[in-house]
Amino acid sequence: MPEISTRTEGAIRILTISNERKRNAFEGTMAADFLRLLNEAESDDAVRVIVVTGAGDIAFSSGHDLNEIASGAHAESNLGEEPFLRPRSMRKPVIAAINGHCYAAALIFALSCDLRVASKNAAFGSPGARLGMLPEGGQIGRLPRQMAPARALELMLTASPLPADEAYRTGFINRLAEKGEALNEALVLARAIASNSPSVVAAIKAGVILGEVEGVEPAAAYEATVARQLEKEADAREGVSAFLEKRAPVFRGGK
């Protein structure tokens, strides 16, 4: 049955896109469920990092079910690309554990995530030009910033898949894993992030996005203001104390 399954490991929420008979395509209520579960993870104070992967080892997701696009069912949902863009507006880091083919809306989601881990059998596709549709969800504006601009342009113009090893060389992928190991490698990253101050992690993410959207000077102003605020909070006191006492810090994220 097509679904988005969820489980929690410590401070990490893991969402799995499950529709293997259609290469984990989003059909029915899957996109709405996906958005709801991302929102739930964002609002759960016990969750510090979200990891999203696909079921099996063939596909992360092939994006929207094209039958629903052709029938108009996708447009009638009024969701648009909101579920796949959601990581950009979340305070918490979202990691894509890309275990196979990652096409169309799934590429939008991967692009929207903060970090990306891919297995060596993964491939990235932007099929819009082949389908007579403009690539959306930040592909035109942001994809050339996440990898070599000329390679991003080639990916969109040709609609030919980009292999994981090349995506790694272009800088789009943070870590390259063996087949079947994308989730495990993503969890290594997630655990490292979850052990740090959630307040500072959220502030770093917000500042990086601010710099990307508004430029270097607004980001510098943000640093100066937010750094002074955070250094007065409990996490800063705990971090310094833990360092001096040679122990692991226990961050709460509060004031």
PDB file of C-alpha atoms in Angstrom:
ATOM      1  CA  MET A   1       0.000   0.000   0.000  1.00  0.00           C
ATOM      2  CA  PRO A   2       1.438   3.425  -0.953  1.00  0.00           C
ATOM      3  CA  GLU A   3       2.310   5.385   2.181  1.00  0.00           C
ATOM      4  CA  ILE A   4       4.790   7.573   4.004  1.00  0.00           C
ATOM      5  CA  SER A   5       5.987   5.522   6.955  1.00  0.00           C
ATOM      6  CA  THR A   6       7.648   7.087   9.962  1.00  0.00           C
ATOM      7  CA  ARG A   7       9.794   6.051  12.895  1.00  0.00           C
ATOM      8  CA  THR A   8      11.923   7.820  15.472  1.00  0.00           C
ATOM      9  CA  GLU A   9      15.466   6.988  16.503  1.00  0.00           C
ATOM     10  CA  GLY A  10      16.467   9.121  19.470  1.00  0.00           C
ATOM     11  CA  ALA A  11      16.184  12.747  18.332  1.00  0.00           C
ATOM     12  CA  ILE A  12      15.938  11.761  14.644  1.00  0.00           C
ATOM     13  CA  ARG A  13      12.645  11.361  12.778  1.00  0.00           C
ATOM     14  CA  ILE A  14      12.900   9.079   9.735  1.00  0.00           C
ATOM     15  CA  LEU A  15      10.297   9.283   6.972  1.00  0.00           C
ATOM     16  CA  THR A  16      10.207   6.630   4.241  1.00  0.00           C
ATOM     17  CA  ILE A  17       8.485   7.107   0.881  1.00  0.00           C
ATOM     18  CA  SER A  18       6.899   3.714   0.205  1.00  0.00           C
ATOM     19  CA  ASN A  19       5.373   2.871  -3.169  1.00  0.00           C
ATOM     20  CA  GLU A  20       7.898   0.484  -4.675  1.00  0.00           C
ATOM     21  CA  ARG A  21       5.661  -0.828  -7.462  1.00  0.00           C
ATOM     22  CA  LYS A  22       5.787   2.698  -8.950  1.00  0.00           C
ATOM     23  CA  ARG A  23       9.356   3.535  -7.937  1.00  0.00           C
ATOM     24  CA  ASN A  24       8.055   5.337  -4.866  1.00  0.00           C
ATOM     25  CA  ALA A  25       5.971   7.801  -6.903  1.00  0.00           C
ATOM     26  CA  PHE A  26       3.600  10.037  -4.960  1.00  0.00           C
ATOM     27  CA  GLU A  27      -0.014   9.061  -5.553  1.00  0.00           C
ATOM     28  CA  GLY A  28      -3.296   9.447  -3.731  1.00  0.00           C
ATOM     29  CA  THR A  29      -2.849  11.165  -0.370  1.00  0.00           C
ATOM     30  CA  MET A  30       0.899  10.543  -0.163  1.00  0.00           C
ATOM     31  CA  ALA A  31       1.930  14.156  -0.836  1.00  0.00           C
ATOM     32  CA  ALA A  32      -0.542  15.506   1.725  1.00  0.00           C
ATOM     33  CA  ASP A  33       0.587  12.898   4.249  1.00  0.00           C
ATOM     34  CA  PHE A  34       4.205  13.790   3.548  1.00  0.00           C
ATOM     35  CA  LEU A  35       3.575  17.467   4.286  1.00  0.00           C
ATOM     36  CA  ARG A  36       1.656  16.616   7.453  1.00  0.00           C
ATOM     37  CA  LEU A  37       4.448  14.378   8.749  1.00  0.00           C
ATOM     38  CA  LEU A  38       7.114  16.991   7.994  1.00  0.00           C
ATOM     39  CA  ASN A  39       5.037  19.545   9.908  1.00  0.00           C
ATOM     40  CA  GLU A  40       4.618  17.150  12.821  1.00  0.00           C
ATOM     41  CA  ALA A  41       8.365  16.565  12.979  1.00  0.00           C
ATOM     42  CA  GLU A  42       8.986  20.309  12.898  1.00  0.00           C
ATOM     43  CA  SER A  43       6.626  20.924  15.826  1.00  0.00           C
ATOM     44  CA  ASP A  44       7.887  18.013  17.974  1.00  0.00           C
ATOM     45  CA  ASP A  45      10.449  19.399  20.441  1.00  0.00           C
ATOM     46  CA  ALA A  46      11.988  15.948  20.873  1.00  0.00           C
ATOM     47  CA  VAL A  47      12.967  15.821  17.191  1.00  0.00           C
ATOM     48  CA  ARG A  48      16.146  17.631  16.168  1.00  0.00           C
ATOM     49  CA  VAL A  49      16.850  16.258  12.679  1.00  0.00           C
ATOM     50  CA  ILE A  50      14.624  14.775   9.970  1.00  0.00           C
ATOM     51  CA  VAL A  51      15.883  12.143   7.509  1.00  0.00           C
ATOM     52  CA  VAL A  52      13.847  11.182   4.431  1.00  0.00           C
ATOM     53  CA  THR A  53      14.527   8.117   2.296  1.00  0.00           C
ATOM     54  CA  GLY A  54      12.762   5.771  -0.116  1.00  0.00           C
ATOM     55  CA  ALA A  55      11.726   2.155   0.332  1.00  0.00           C
ATOM     56  CA  GLY A  56      13.933  -0.491  -1.277  1.00  0.00           C
ATOM     57  CA  ASP A  57      17.177   0.170  -3.126  1.00  0.00           C
ATOM     58  CA  ILE A  58      15.968   1.116  -6.609  1.00  0.00           C
ATOM     59  CA  ALA A  59      14.282   4.478  -6.159  1.00  0.00           C
ATOM     60  CA  PHE A  60      14.212   7.354  -3.715  1.00  0.00           C
ATOM     61  CA  SER A  61      11.157   8.598  -5.613  1.00  0.00           C
ATOM     62  CA  SER A  62      10.164   9.153  -9.225  1.00  0.00           C
ATOM     63  CA  GLY A  63       8.134  12.213  -8.213  1.00  0.00           C
ATOM     64  CA  HIS A  64       4.440  12.652  -8.923  1.00  0.00           C
ATOM     65  CA  ASP A  65       2.451   9.818 -10.462  1.00  0.00           C
ATOM     66  CA  LEU A  66       2.146  10.991 -14.088  1.00  0.00           C
ATOM     67  CA  ASN A  67      -1.277   9.356 -14.359  1.00  0.00           C
ATOM     68  CA  GLU A  68      -2.558  11.784 -11.732  1.00  0.00           C
ATOM     69  CA  ILE A  69      -0.989  14.725 -13.554  1.00  0.00           C
ATOM     70  CA  ALA A  70      -2.610  13.617 -16.821  1.00  0.00           C
ATOM     71  CA  SER A  71      -6.018  13.144 -15.163  1.00  0.00           C
ATOM     72  CA  GLY A  72      -5.882  16.487 -13.374  1.00  0.00           C
ATOM     73  CA  ALA A  73      -6.009  14.877  -9.922  1.00  0.00           C
ATOM     74  CA  HIS A  74      -2.683  16.445  -8.950  1.00  0.00           C
ATOM     75  CA  ALA A  75      -3.880  19.971  -9.801  1.00  0.00           C
ATOM     76  CA  GLU A  76      -7.141  19.398  -7.934  1.00  0.00           C
ATOM     77  CA  SER A  77      -5.260  18.677  -4.721  1.00  0.00           C
ATOM     78  CA  ASN A  78      -4.144  22.345  -4.559  1.00  0.00           C
ATOM     79  CA  LEU A  79      -0.916  21.238  -2.879  1.00  0.00           C
ATOM     80  CA  GLY A  80       1.348  22.175  -5.766  1.00  0.00           C
ATOM     81  CA  GLU A  81       4.974  21.595  -4.809  1.00  0.00           C
ATOM     82  CA  GLU A  82       4.497  22.676  -1.172  1.00  0.00           C
ATOM     83  CA  PRO A  83       5.398  19.293   0.372  1.00  0.00           C
ATOM     84  CA  PHE A  84       8.631  19.139  -1.623  1.00  0.00           C
ATOM     85  CA  LEU A  85       9.623  22.724  -0.811  1.00  0.00           C
ATOM     86  CA  ARG A  86       8.808  22.443   2.896  1.00  0.00           C
ATOM     87  CA  PRO A  87      12.380  21.743   4.155  1.00  0.00           C
ATOM     88  CA  ARG A  88      13.437  25.260   3.115  1.00  0.00           C
ATOM     89  CA  SER A  89      11.051  26.857   5.623  1.00  0.00           C
ATOM     90  CA  MET A  90      11.701  24.429   8.474  1.00  0.00           C
ATOM     91  CA  ARG A  91      13.879  25.367  11.438  1.00  0.00           C
ATOM     92  CA  LYS A  92      15.228  21.845  11.752  1.00  0.00           C
ATOM     93  CA  PRO A  93      17.737  20.316   9.326  1.00  0.00           C
ATOM     94  CA  VAL A  94      16.337  17.863   6.802  1.00  0.00           C
ATOM     95  CA  ILE A  95      18.619  15.261   5.210  1.00  0.00           C
ATOM     96  CA  ALA A  96      17.715  13.384   2.029  1.00  0.00           C
ATOM     97  CA  ALA A  97      18.994   9.792   2.079  1.00  0.00           C
ATOM     98  CA  ILE A  98      18.759   9.150  -1.658  1.00  0.00           C
ATOM     99  CA  ASN A  99      18.782   5.394  -2.144  1.00  0.00           C
ATOM    100  CA  GLY A 100      18.078   5.273  -5.893  1.00  0.00           C
ATOM    101  CA  HIS A 101      16.409   7.203  -8.715  1.00  0.00           C
ATOM    102  CA  CYS A 102      15.466  10.757  -7.717  1.00  0.00           C
ATOM    103  CA  TYR A 103      13.392  12.457 -10.404  1.00  0.00           C
ATOM    104  CA  ALA A 104      11.086  15.443 -10.910  1.00  0.00           C
ATOM    105  CA  ALA A 105       9.314  16.407  -7.647  1.00  0.00           C
ATOM    106  CA  ALA A 106      11.733  14.180  -5.733  1.00  0.00           C
ATOM    107  CA  LEU A 107      14.602  16.229  -7.174  1.00  0.00           C
ATOM    108  CA  ILE A 108      12.800  19.376  -5.989  1.00  0.00           C
ATOM    109  CA  PHE A 109      12.646  17.852  -2.522  1.00  0.00           C
ATOM    110  CA  ALA A 110      16.324  16.836  -2.557  1.00  0.00           C
ATOM    111  CA  LEU A 111      17.226  20.356  -3.688  1.00  0.00           C
ATOM    112  CA  SER A 112      15.162  21.788  -0.814  1.00  0.00           C
ATOM    113  CA  CYS A 113      16.892  19.630   1.797  1.00  0.00           C
ATOM    114  CA  ASP A 114      19.844  20.924   3.784  1.00  0.00           C
ATOM    115  CA  LEU A 115      22.105  17.927   3.180  1.00  0.00           C
ATOM    116  CA  ARG A 116      22.051  15.078   0.679  1.00  0.00           C
ATOM    117  CA  VAL A 117      23.510  11.585   0.935  1.00  0.00           C
ATOM    118  CA  ALA A 118      23.226   9.310  -2.104  1.00  0.00           C
ATOM    119  CA  SER A 119      23.991   5.688  -2.812  1.00  0.00           C
ATOM    120  CA  LYS A 120      26.209   4.962  -5.790  1.00  0.00           C
ATOM    121  CA  ASN A 121      23.273   3.538  -7.767  1.00  0.00           C
ATOM    122  CA  ALA A 122      21.267   6.772  -7.414  1.00  0.00           C
ATOM    123  CA  ALA A 123      20.578   9.102 -10.336  1.00  0.00           C
ATOM    124  CA  PHE A 124      18.994  12.537 -10.569  1.00  0.00           C
ATOM    125  CA  GLY A 125      16.541  13.531 -13.264  1.00  0.00           C
ATOM    126  CA  SER A 126      14.841  16.767 -14.324  1.00  0.00           C
ATOM    127  CA  PRO A 127      12.497  15.488 -17.052  1.00  0.00           C
ATOM    128  CA  GLY A 128      10.492  18.675 -17.602  1.00  0.00           C
ATOM    129  CA  ALA A 129      11.806  19.513 -21.068  1.00  0.00           C
ATOM    130  CA  ARG A 130      11.054  15.967 -22.253  1.00  0.00           C
ATOM    131  CA  LEU A 131       7.505  16.221 -20.861  1.00  0.00           C
ATOM    132  CA  GLY A 132       6.813  19.709 -22.190  1.00  0.00           C
ATOM    133  CA  MET A 133       6.857  21.231 -18.687  1.00  0.00           C
ATOM    134  CA  LEU A 134       9.140  23.840 -17.150  1.00  0.00           C
ATOM    135  CA  PRO A 135      11.326  22.562 -14.296  1.00  0.00           C
ATOM    136  CA  GLU A 136       9.927  24.090 -11.107  1.00  0.00           C
ATOM    137  CA  GLY A 137      10.526  24.196  -7.379  1.00  0.00           C
ATOM    138  CA  GLY A 138      13.773  26.150  -7.473  1.00  0.00           C
ATOM    139  CA  GLN A 139      15.441  24.077 -10.173  1.00  0.00           C
ATOM    140  CA  ILE A 140      16.088  27.055 -12.443  1.00  0.00           C
ATOM    141  CA  GLY A 141      17.110  29.469  -9.701  1.00  0.00           C
ATOM    142  CA  ARG A 142      18.776  27.243  -7.124  1.00  0.00           C
ATOM    143  CA  LEU A 143      20.044  24.101  -8.837  1.00  0.00           C
ATOM    144  CA  PRO A 144      22.856  26.033 -10.625  1.00  0.00           C
ATOM    145  CA  ARG A 145      23.998  27.222  -7.171  1.00  0.00           C
ATOM    146  CA  GLN A 146      24.032  23.731  -5.712  1.00  0.00           C
ATOM    147  CA  MET A 147      26.205  22.231  -8.452  1.00  0.00           C
ATOM    148  CA  ALA A 148      28.334  23.434 -11.351  1.00  0.00           C
ATOM    149  CA  PRO A 149      26.029  25.841 -13.252  1.00  0.00           C
ATOM    150  CA  ALA A 150      26.793  24.387 -16.676  1.00  0.00           C
ATOM    151  CA  ARG A 151      26.065  20.866 -15.398  1.00  0.00           C
ATOM    152  CA  ALA A 152      22.751  21.961 -13.906  1.00  0.00           C
ATOM    153  CA  LEU A 153      21.822  23.569 -17.222  1.00  0.00           C
ATOM    154  CA  GLU A 154      22.744  20.400 -19.123  1.00  0.00           C
ATOM    155  CA  LEU A 155      20.658  18.318 -16.718  1.00  0.00           C
ATOM    156  CA  MET A 156      17.563  20.442 -17.371  1.00  0.00           C
ATOM    157  CA  LEU A 157      18.064  21.018 -21.108  1.00  0.00           C
ATOM    158  CA  THR A 158      18.742  17.398 -22.008  1.00  0.00           C
ATOM    159  CA  ALA A 159      16.441  15.809 -19.400  1.00  0.00           C
ATOM    160  CA  SER A 160      19.093  13.090 -19.146  1.00  0.00           C
ATOM    161  CA  PRO A 161      19.812  11.650 -15.672  1.00  0.00           C
ATOM    162  CA  LEU A 162      22.844  12.710 -13.653  1.00  0.00           C
ATOM    163  CA  PRO A 163      24.626   9.724 -12.027  1.00  0.00           C
ATOM    164  CA  ALA A 164      25.305   9.895  -8.292  1.00  0.00           C
ATOM    165  CA  ASP A 165      29.083   9.858  -8.622  1.00  0.00           C
ATOM    166  CA  GLU A 166      28.987  12.870 -10.927  1.00  0.00           C
ATOM    167  CA  ALA A 167      26.472  14.621  -8.663  1.00  0.00           C
ATOM    168  CA  TYR A 168      28.959  14.100  -5.842  1.00  0.00           C
ATOM    169  CA  ARG A 169      31.815  15.571  -7.879  1.00  0.00           C
ATOM    170  CA  THR A 170      29.724  18.653  -8.704  1.00  0.00           C
ATOM    171  CA  GLY A 171      29.101  19.281  -4.985  1.00  0.00           C
ATOM    172  CA  PHE A 172      25.378  18.516  -5.041  1.00  0.00           C
ATOM    173  CA  ILE A 173      25.846  15.461  -2.823  1.00  0.00           C
ATOM    174  CA  ASN A 174      27.484  15.704   0.615  1.00  0.00           C
ATOM    175  CA  ARG A 175      28.334  12.024   0.940  1.00  0.00           C
ATOM    176  CA  LEU A 176      28.360   9.077  -1.450  1.00  0.00           C
ATOM    177  CA  ALA A 177      27.442   5.680  -0.001  1.00  0.00           C
ATOM    178  CA  GLU A 178      27.484   2.116  -1.210  1.00  0.00           C
ATOM    179  CA  LYS A 179      24.222   0.681  -2.553  1.00  0.00           C
ATOM    180  CA  GLY A 180      21.843   0.090   0.348  1.00  0.00           C
ATOM    181  CA  GLU A 181      23.817   2.317   2.724  1.00  0.00           C
ATOM    182  CA  ALA A 182      22.415   5.800   2.019  1.00  0.00           C
ATOM    183  CA  LEU A 183      20.160   5.794   5.072  1.00  0.00           C
ATOM    184  CA  ASN A 184      22.877   4.532   7.408  1.00  0.00           C
ATOM    185  CA  GLU A 185      25.294   7.177   6.137  1.00  0.00           C
ATOM    186  CA  ALA A 186      22.624   9.871   6.503  1.00  0.00           C
ATOM    187  CA  LEU A 187      21.998   8.764  10.082  1.00  0.00           C
ATOM    188  CA  VAL A 188      25.690   9.232  10.880  1.00  0.00           C
ATOM    189  CA  LEU A 189      25.324  12.857   9.795  1.00  0.00           C
ATOM    190  CA  ALA A 190      22.002  13.222  11.615  1.00  0.00           C
ATOM    191  CA  ARG A 191      23.409  11.942  14.902  1.00  0.00           C
ATOM    192  CA  ALA A 192      26.335  14.368  14.710  1.00  0.00           C
ATOM    193  CA  ILE A 193      23.934  17.280  14.139  1.00  0.00           C
ATOM    194  CA  ALA A 194      21.480  16.126  16.827  1.00  0.00           C
ATOM    195  CA  SER A 195      24.258  16.157  19.433  1.00  0.00           C
ATOM    196  CA  ASN A 196      24.820  19.887  18.905  1.00  0.00           C
ATOM    197  CA  SER A 197      22.870  22.869  20.206  1.00  0.00           C
ATOM    198  CA  PRO A 198      19.441  22.885  18.493  1.00  0.00           C
ATOM    199  CA  SER A 199      19.244  26.660  18.875  1.00  0.00           C
ATOM    200  CA  VAL A 200      22.547  27.183  17.095  1.00  0.00           C
ATOM    201  CA  VAL A 201      21.761  24.563  14.437  1.00  0.00           C
ATOM    202  CA  ALA A 202      18.472  26.334  13.644  1.00  0.00           C
ATOM    203  CA  ALA A 203      20.227  29.703  13.573  1.00  0.00           C
ATOM    204  CA  ILE A 204      22.928  28.438  11.198  1.00  0.00           C
ATOM    205  CA  LYS A 205      20.316  27.083   8.812  1.00  0.00           C
ATOM    206  CA  ALA A 206      18.307  30.318   8.883  1.00  0.00           C
ATOM    207  CA  GLY A 207      21.427  32.430   8.365  1.00  0.00           C
ATOM    208  CA  VAL A 208      22.676  30.400   5.405  1.00  0.00           C
ATOM    209  CA  ILE A 209      19.289  30.675   3.680  1.00  0.00           C
ATOM    210  CA  LEU A 210      19.193  34.401   4.411  1.00  0.00           C
ATOM    211  CA  GLY A 211      22.618  34.816   2.815  1.00  0.00           C
ATOM    212  CA  GLU A 212      21.566  32.821  -0.211  1.00  0.00           C
ATOM    213  CA  VAL A 213      18.414  34.906  -0.729  1.00  0.00           C
ATOM    214  CA  GLU A 214      19.539  38.395   0.328  1.00  0.00           C
ATOM    215  CA  GLY A 215      23.318  38.344   0.045  1.00  0.00           C
ATOM    216  CA  VAL A 216      26.474  38.605   2.148  1.00  0.00           C
ATOM    217  CA  GLU A 217      25.791  41.884   3.974  1.00  0.00           C
ATOM    218  CA  PRO A 218      22.383  40.894   5.413  1.00  0.00           C
ATOM    219  CA  ALA A 219      23.921  37.580   6.478  1.00  0.00           C
ATOM    220  CA  ALA A 220      26.754  39.428   8.243  1.00  0.00           C
ATOM    221  CA  ALA A 221      24.245  41.623  10.069  1.00  0.00           C
ATOM    222  CA  TYR A 222      22.302  38.518  11.051  1.00  0.00           C
ATOM    223  CA  GLU A 223      25.481  36.923  12.445  1.00  0.00           C
ATOM    224  CA  ALA A 224      26.290  39.965  14.560  1.00  0.00           C
ATOM    225  CA  THR A 225      22.811  40.138  16.061  1.00  0.00           C
ATOM    226  CA  VAL A 226      22.043  36.445  16.565  1.00  0.00           C
ATOM    227  CA  ALA A 227      25.511  35.587  17.911  1.00  0.00           C
ATOM    228  CA  ARG A 228      25.031  38.063  20.770  1.00  0.00           C
ATOM    229  CA  GLN A 229      21.616  36.589  21.535  1.00  0.00           C
ATOM    230  CA  LEU A 230      22.753  32.973  21.522  1.00  0.00           C
ATOM    231  CA  GLU A 231      25.825  33.532  23.677  1.00  0.00           C
ATOM    232  CA  LYS A 232      23.494  34.559  26.537  1.00  0.00           C
ATOM    233  CA  GLU A 233      21.447  31.364  26.373  1.00  0.00           C
ATOM    234  CA  ALA A 234      21.748  28.148  28.376  1.00  0.00           C
ATOM    235  CA  ASP A 235      23.257  26.155  25.506  1.00  0.00           C
ATOM    236  CA  ALA A 236      26.262  28.489  25.383  1.00  0.00           C
ATOM    237  CA  ARG A 237      26.828  28.103  29.119  1.00  0.00           C
ATOM    238  CA  GLU A 238      26.482  24.334  28.841  1.00  0.00           C
ATOM    239  CA  GLY A 239      28.804  24.123  25.838  1.00  0.00           C
ATOM    240  CA  VAL A 240      31.598  26.057  27.543  1.00  0.00           C
ATOM    241  CA  SER A 241      31.174  24.160  30.819  1.00  0.00           C
ATOM    242  CA  ALA A 242      31.257  20.816  29.051  1.00  0.00           C
ATOM    243  CA  PHE A 243      34.415  21.775  27.167  1.00  0.00           C
ATOM    244  CA  LEU A 244      36.195  22.864  30.365  1.00  0.00           C
ATOM    245  CA  GLU A 245      34.996  19.785  32.240  1.00  0.00           C
ATOM    246  CA  LYS A 246      36.013  17.488  29.372  1.00  0.00           C
ATOM    247  CA  ARG A 247      32.571  15.883  28.993  1.00  0.00           C
ATOM    248  CA  ALA A 248      29.917  15.656  26.321  1.00  0.00           C
ATOM    249  CA  PRO A 249      27.496  18.610  26.405  1.00  0.00           C
ATOM    250  CA  VAL A 250      23.796  18.097  27.063  1.00  0.00           C
ATOM    251  CA  PHE A 251      21.981  20.761  25.092  1.00  0.00           C
ATOM    252  CA  ARG A 252      18.356  21.684  25.810  1.00  0.00           C
ATOM    253  CA  GLY A 253      17.810  24.414  23.252  1.00  0.00           C
ATOM    254  CA  GLY A 254      16.128  26.771  25.698  1.00  0.00           C
ATOM    255  CA  LYS A 255      17.043  30.062  27.302  1.00  0.00           C
TER     256      LYS A 255
END
